[in-house]
């Protein structure tokens, strides 16, 4: 291998590795402050070089749907707000009354949509409420309502049942306690992302305690 007064030792088919920086250099400059490292054959250098990175595969449908389930929380679909009319919390007895029709409804909007960004992708989400299922706590069958009507108040509706979602308690919870009313809103979420689309169910539940009692009439002889 010939010696060059500027570049030091070098020759055809060889390169030098800078051991201080981990880089392959074509020649090695020799001076009083630097010592040339040992030469490596070009084939050895090529074999030791890291392989080119392979692009990550696009997410599958199942992986995309799994991401959607995690992104859904950002859509902030509301839980049902349980409303009863006449409202037992504001009447003079502070209770629902046995034999008196109770109207049931919820206040929150029935739809919610948004485009959300997460994991480096955009997700188009649209949620719609299909129905609400009420269990009234008194052992009666669950009541599923696809529509509800707020109680309007006023003398004209006193004693009248709800046109679409209501209940009549036939026995009191008092004085022992109250009935636990459960409302489950059944939402369907339509989504699209990364060229895929689908739907997911999203049930959300709220609870409310409702005292129920009897009104006693007083007769005077």
mmCIF file of C-alpha atoms in Angstrom:
data_model
loop_
_atom_site.group_PDB
_atom_site.id
_atom_site.type_symbol
_atom_site.label_atom_id
_atom_site.label_comp_id
_atom_site.label_asym_id
_atom_site.label_seq_id
_atom_site.Cartn_x
_atom_site.Cartn_y
_atom_site.Cartn_z
ATOM 1 C CA UNK A 1 0.000 0.000 0.000
ATOM 2 C CA UNK A 2 1.698 3.286 -1.071
ATOM 3 C CA UNK A 3 2.249 6.172 1.291
ATOM 4 C CA UNK A 4 0.993 9.627 0.352
ATOM 5 C CA UNK A 5 2.589 12.568 2.235
ATOM 6 C CA UNK A 6 -0.829 14.277 2.452
ATOM 7 C CA UNK A 7 -3.293 11.382 2.854
ATOM 8 C CA UNK A 8 -1.057 8.759 4.444
ATOM 9 C CA UNK A 9 -1.591 5.094 3.577
ATOM 10 C CA UNK A 10 -4.402 4.267 1.176
ATOM 11 C CA UNK A 11 -4.955 2.012 -1.796
ATOM 12 C CA UNK A 12 -7.518 0.685 -4.242
ATOM 13 C CA UNK A 13 -10.356 -1.317 -2.738
ATOM 14 C CA UNK A 14 -9.865 -0.008 0.796
ATOM 15 C CA UNK A 15 -11.485 2.637 2.940
ATOM 16 C CA UNK A 16 -10.760 3.820 6.446
ATOM 17 C CA UNK A 17 -13.158 4.027 9.371
ATOM 18 C CA UNK A 18 -13.044 7.053 11.626
ATOM 19 C CA UNK A 19 -13.179 5.344 15.009
ATOM 20 C CA UNK A 20 -13.872 8.652 16.760
ATOM 21 C CA UNK A 21 -17.043 9.411 14.784
ATOM 22 C CA UNK A 22 -18.147 6.015 13.488
ATOM 23 C CA UNK A 23 -18.097 7.209 9.872
ATOM 24 C CA UNK A 24 -16.533 5.708 6.758
ATOM 25 C CA UNK A 25 -14.108 8.125 5.087
ATOM 26 C CA UNK A 26 -12.336 7.696 1.711
ATOM 27 C CA UNK A 27 -8.869 8.561 2.966
ATOM 28 C CA UNK A 28 -7.177 9.184 6.283
ATOM 29 C CA UNK A 29 -5.189 12.352 6.906
ATOM 30 C CA UNK A 30 -2.207 11.771 9.157
ATOM 31 C CA UNK A 31 -0.777 14.472 11.347
ATOM 32 C CA UNK A 32 0.707 14.687 14.804
ATOM 33 C CA UNK A 33 -2.748 14.856 16.457
ATOM 34 C CA UNK A 34 -4.425 11.954 14.641
ATOM 35 C CA UNK A 35 -3.577 8.293 14.002
ATOM 36 C CA UNK A 36 -5.195 6.435 11.091
ATOM 37 C CA UNK A 37 -7.411 3.495 12.109
ATOM 38 C CA UNK A 38 -7.120 0.060 10.561
ATOM 39 C CA UNK A 39 -8.526 -0.302 7.000
ATOM 40 C CA UNK A 40 -11.637 -2.332 6.311
ATOM 41 C CA UNK A 41 -12.470 -4.095 3.109
ATOM 42 C CA UNK A 42 -15.327 -2.451 1.128
ATOM 43 C CA UNK A 43 -17.324 -5.682 1.217
ATOM 44 C CA UNK A 44 -17.090 -5.765 5.009
ATOM 45 C CA UNK A 45 -18.277 -2.168 5.207
ATOM 46 C CA UNK A 46 -21.276 -2.920 2.975
ATOM 47 C CA UNK A 47 -22.181 -5.970 5.059
ATOM 48 C CA UNK A 48 -21.986 -3.960 8.276
ATOM 49 C CA UNK A 49 -24.122 -1.084 6.961
ATOM 50 C CA UNK A 50 -27.682 -0.946 8.386
ATOM 51 C CA UNK A 51 -30.421 -2.167 6.057
ATOM 52 C CA UNK A 52 -32.729 0.423 4.538
ATOM 53 C CA UNK A 53 -35.812 0.940 6.702
ATOM 54 C CA UNK A 54 -39.038 -0.619 5.414
ATOM 55 C CA UNK A 55 -42.093 1.688 5.410
ATOM 56 C CA UNK A 56 -44.632 0.757 8.073
ATOM 57 C CA UNK A 57 -47.645 -1.140 6.777
ATOM 58 C CA UNK A 58 -50.959 0.737 6.679
ATOM 59 C CA UNK A 59 -53.315 -0.140 9.567
ATOM 60 C CA UNK A 60 -55.795 -2.949 8.915
ATOM 61 C CA UNK A 61 -59.565 -2.585 9.358
ATOM 62 C CA UNK A 62 -59.370 -4.204 12.807
ATOM 63 C CA UNK A 63 -56.529 -1.886 13.867
ATOM 64 C CA UNK A 64 -58.404 1.153 12.555
ATOM 65 C CA UNK A 65 -61.584 0.153 14.396
ATOM 66 C CA UNK A 66 -59.571 -0.308 17.596
ATOM 67 C CA UNK A 67 -58.232 3.241 17.205
ATOM 68 C CA UNK A 68 -61.796 4.501 16.687
ATOM 69 C CA UNK A 69 -62.911 2.983 19.999
ATOM 70 C CA UNK A 70 -60.135 4.904 21.769
ATOM 71 C CA UNK A 71 -60.861 8.146 19.907
ATOM 72 C CA UNK A 72 -64.596 7.987 20.732
ATOM 73 C CA UNK A 73 -64.069 9.473 24.188
ATOM 74 C CA UNK A 74 -63.038 12.745 22.502
ATOM 75 C CA UNK A 75 -66.467 12.935 20.836
ATOM 76 C CA UNK A 76 -67.952 13.519 24.319
ATOM 77 C CA UNK A 77 -71.268 11.788 23.685
ATOM 78 C CA UNK A 78 -73.399 12.721 26.726
ATOM 79 C CA UNK A 79 -74.905 10.324 29.221
ATOM 80 C CA UNK A 80 -78.701 10.507 29.529
ATOM 81 C CA UNK A 81 -80.045 13.118 31.933
ATOM 82 C CA UNK A 82 -83.012 11.434 33.619
ATOM 83 C CA UNK A 83 -86.033 13.710 33.784
ATOM 84 C CA UNK A 84 -89.388 12.927 35.390
ATOM 85 C CA UNK A 85 -92.580 14.926 35.269
ATOM 86 C CA UNK A 86 -94.152 16.028 37.456
ATOM 87 C CA UNK A 87 -90.705 16.322 39.031
ATOM 88 C CA UNK A 88 -90.839 14.688 42.476
ATOM 89 C CA UNK A 89 -87.964 16.857 43.704
ATOM 90 C CA UNK A 90 -89.961 20.084 43.406
ATOM 91 C CA UNK A 91 -93.503 19.171 44.447
ATOM 92 C CA UNK A 92 -94.800 19.785 47.955
ATOM 93 C CA UNK A 93 -94.464 16.110 48.921
ATOM 94 C CA UNK A 94 -90.942 15.684 47.488
ATOM 95 C CA UNK A 95 -91.909 12.345 45.952
ATOM 96 C CA UNK A 96 -93.575 10.674 42.992
ATOM 97 C CA UNK A 97 -97.098 9.526 43.765
ATOM 98 C CA UNK A 98 -98.461 5.993 43.540
ATOM 99 C CA UNK A 99 -101.046 5.703 40.765
ATOM 100 C CA UNK A 100 -100.077 9.026 39.174
ATOM 101 C CA UNK A 101 -98.581 8.964 35.614
ATOM 102 C CA UNK A 102 -94.902 9.874 35.443
ATOM 103 C CA UNK A 103 -93.465 11.217 32.185
ATOM 104 C CA UNK A 104 -89.914 10.117 31.318
ATOM 105 C CA UNK A 105 -87.477 11.867 29.010
ATOM 106 C CA UNK A 106 -83.862 13.005 28.588
ATOM 107 C CA UNK A 107 -82.508 16.470 27.816
ATOM 108 C CA UNK A 108 -79.352 15.903 25.799
ATOM 109 C CA UNK A 109 -79.218 16.272 21.972
ATOM 110 C CA UNK A 110 -79.834 13.069 20.006
ATOM 111 C CA UNK A 111 -76.919 13.537 17.562
ATOM 112 C CA UNK A 112 -73.266 14.489 17.739
ATOM 113 C CA UNK A 113 -70.635 14.673 14.964
ATOM 114 C CA UNK A 114 -66.997 15.689 14.637
ATOM 115 C CA UNK A 115 -63.777 15.102 12.714
ATOM 116 C CA UNK A 116 -61.031 14.230 15.181
ATOM 117 C CA UNK A 117 -57.286 13.789 14.691
ATOM 118 C CA UNK A 118 -55.305 11.130 16.546
ATOM 119 C CA UNK A 119 -52.388 8.761 15.905
ATOM 120 C CA UNK A 120 -51.536 10.846 12.831
ATOM 121 C CA UNK A 121 -54.894 10.179 11.122
ATOM 122 C CA UNK A 122 -58.287 11.897 10.774
ATOM 123 C CA UNK A 123 -61.458 10.173 12.000
ATOM 124 C CA UNK A 124 -64.942 11.238 10.861
ATOM 125 C CA UNK A 125 -67.425 10.324 13.603
ATOM 126 C CA UNK A 126 -71.204 10.716 13.721
ATOM 127 C CA UNK A 127 -73.239 9.478 16.704
ATOM 128 C CA UNK A 128 -77.019 9.182 16.864
ATOM 129 C CA UNK A 129 -79.182 8.068 19.768
ATOM 130 C CA UNK A 130 -81.562 5.282 18.749
ATOM 131 C CA UNK A 131 -83.475 4.740 21.987
ATOM 132 C CA UNK A 132 -83.418 5.010 25.772
ATOM 133 C CA UNK A 133 -84.200 2.087 28.080
ATOM 134 C CA UNK A 134 -85.559 2.898 31.544
ATOM 135 C CA UNK A 135 -85.719 0.503 34.463
ATOM 136 C CA UNK A 136 -87.873 2.039 37.174
ATOM 137 C CA UNK A 137 -86.580 0.172 40.209
ATOM 138 C CA UNK A 138 -89.944 -1.259 41.283
ATOM 139 C CA UNK A 139 -89.602 -4.625 39.568
ATOM 140 C CA UNK A 140 -91.656 -3.643 36.528
ATOM 141 C CA UNK A 141 -90.390 -4.603 33.028
ATOM 142 C CA UNK A 142 -87.814 -2.338 31.410
ATOM 143 C CA UNK A 143 -89.264 0.367 29.193
ATOM 144 C CA UNK A 144 -87.526 1.189 25.880
ATOM 145 C CA UNK A 145 -88.504 4.478 24.230
ATOM 146 C CA UNK A 146 -87.468 5.570 20.735
ATOM 147 C CA UNK A 147 -88.859 9.044 21.417
ATOM 148 C CA UNK A 148 -89.649 11.023 24.561
ATOM 149 C CA UNK A 149 -91.728 14.107 25.331
ATOM 150 C CA UNK A 150 -90.858 16.616 28.063
ATOM 151 C CA UNK A 151 -93.575 17.174 30.652
ATOM 152 C CA UNK A 152 -95.169 20.552 29.798
ATOM 153 C CA UNK A 153 -96.679 21.260 33.208
ATOM 154 C CA UNK A 154 -99.956 22.995 33.848
ATOM 155 C CA UNK A 155 -103.370 21.807 34.969
ATOM 156 C CA UNK A 156 -104.272 20.502 31.506
ATOM 157 C CA UNK A 157 -101.856 17.563 31.720
ATOM 158 C CA UNK A 158 -102.251 16.649 35.400
ATOM 159 C CA UNK A 159 -103.109 12.967 35.575
ATOM 160 C CA UNK A 160 -102.516 12.395 31.857
ATOM 161 C CA UNK A 161 -99.911 9.826 30.730
ATOM 162 C CA UNK A 162 -96.993 10.656 28.461
ATOM 163 C CA UNK A 163 -97.777 10.165 24.762
ATOM 164 C CA UNK A 164 -94.652 8.071 24.194
ATOM 165 C CA UNK A 165 -92.618 7.287 27.334
ATOM 166 C CA UNK A 166 -94.042 7.056 30.835
ATOM 167 C CA UNK A 167 -94.697 4.896 33.878
ATOM 168 C CA UNK A 168 -97.168 4.516 36.730
ATOM 169 C CA UNK A 169 -95.857 3.320 40.088
ATOM 170 C CA UNK A 170 -98.272 0.908 41.755
ATOM 171 C CA UNK A 171 -96.576 0.666 45.135
ATOM 172 C CA UNK A 172 -94.602 2.993 47.352
ATOM 173 C CA UNK A 173 -90.911 2.918 48.153
ATOM 174 C CA UNK A 174 -91.424 5.059 51.243
ATOM 175 C CA UNK A 175 -90.907 5.006 54.127
ATOM 176 C CA UNK A 176 -88.197 2.385 53.512
ATOM 177 C CA UNK A 177 -86.345 4.421 50.882
ATOM 178 C CA UNK A 178 -86.458 5.202 47.170
ATOM 179 C CA UNK A 179 -86.426 3.416 43.828
ATOM 180 C CA UNK A 180 -83.255 3.431 41.743
ATOM 181 C CA UNK A 181 -84.118 4.547 38.215
ATOM 182 C CA UNK A 182 -81.636 3.560 35.510
ATOM 183 C CA UNK A 183 -81.594 5.059 32.012
ATOM 184 C CA UNK A 184 -79.412 3.585 29.256
ATOM 185 C CA UNK A 185 -79.122 5.586 26.040
ATOM 186 C CA UNK A 186 -78.328 3.384 23.037
ATOM 187 C CA UNK A 187 -76.124 5.268 20.559
ATOM 188 C CA UNK A 188 -74.815 4.132 17.180
ATOM 189 C CA UNK A 189 -71.543 5.682 16.026
ATOM 190 C CA UNK A 190 -70.802 5.741 12.283
ATOM 191 C CA UNK A 191 -67.128 6.251 11.472
ATOM 192 C CA UNK A 192 -64.766 6.509 8.505
ATOM 193 C CA UNK A 193 -60.971 6.674 8.456
ATOM 194 C CA UNK A 194 -58.011 5.446 6.364
ATOM 195 C CA UNK A 195 -60.368 4.279 3.615
ATOM 196 C CA UNK A 196 -62.442 2.146 5.996
ATOM 197 C CA UNK A 197 -65.892 2.728 7.492
ATOM 198 C CA UNK A 198 -68.181 1.034 9.978
ATOM 199 C CA UNK A 199 -70.521 1.415 12.931
ATOM 200 C CA UNK A 200 -70.093 0.826 16.652
ATOM 201 C CA UNK A 201 -72.683 0.563 19.455
ATOM 202 C CA UNK A 202 -72.220 2.954 22.369
ATOM 203 C CA UNK A 203 -74.523 2.438 25.387
ATOM 204 C CA UNK A 204 -74.339 5.098 28.114
ATOM 205 C CA UNK A 205 -76.059 4.810 31.498
ATOM 206 C CA UNK A 206 -77.155 7.200 34.255
ATOM 207 C CA UNK A 207 -78.832 6.595 37.630
ATOM 208 C CA UNK A 208 -81.312 8.563 39.736
ATOM 209 C CA UNK A 209 -83.013 7.858 43.056
ATOM 210 C CA UNK A 210 -86.768 8.507 43.115
ATOM 211 C CA UNK A 211 -88.859 8.374 46.321
ATOM 212 C CA UNK A 212 -92.408 7.154 45.700
ATOM 213 C CA UNK A 213 -95.236 7.467 48.218
ATOM 214 C CA UNK A 214 -98.999 7.430 48.627
ATOM 215 C CA UNK A 215 -101.259 10.415 49.215
ATOM 216 C CA UNK A 216 -103.822 9.795 51.941
ATOM 217 C CA UNK A 217 -107.167 11.541 51.695
ATOM 218 C CA UNK A 218 -108.666 12.820 54.929
ATOM 219 C CA UNK A 219 -112.382 12.483 55.396
ATOM 220 C CA UNK A 220 -114.330 14.386 58.024
ATOM 221 C CA UNK A 221 -117.688 13.082 59.216
#
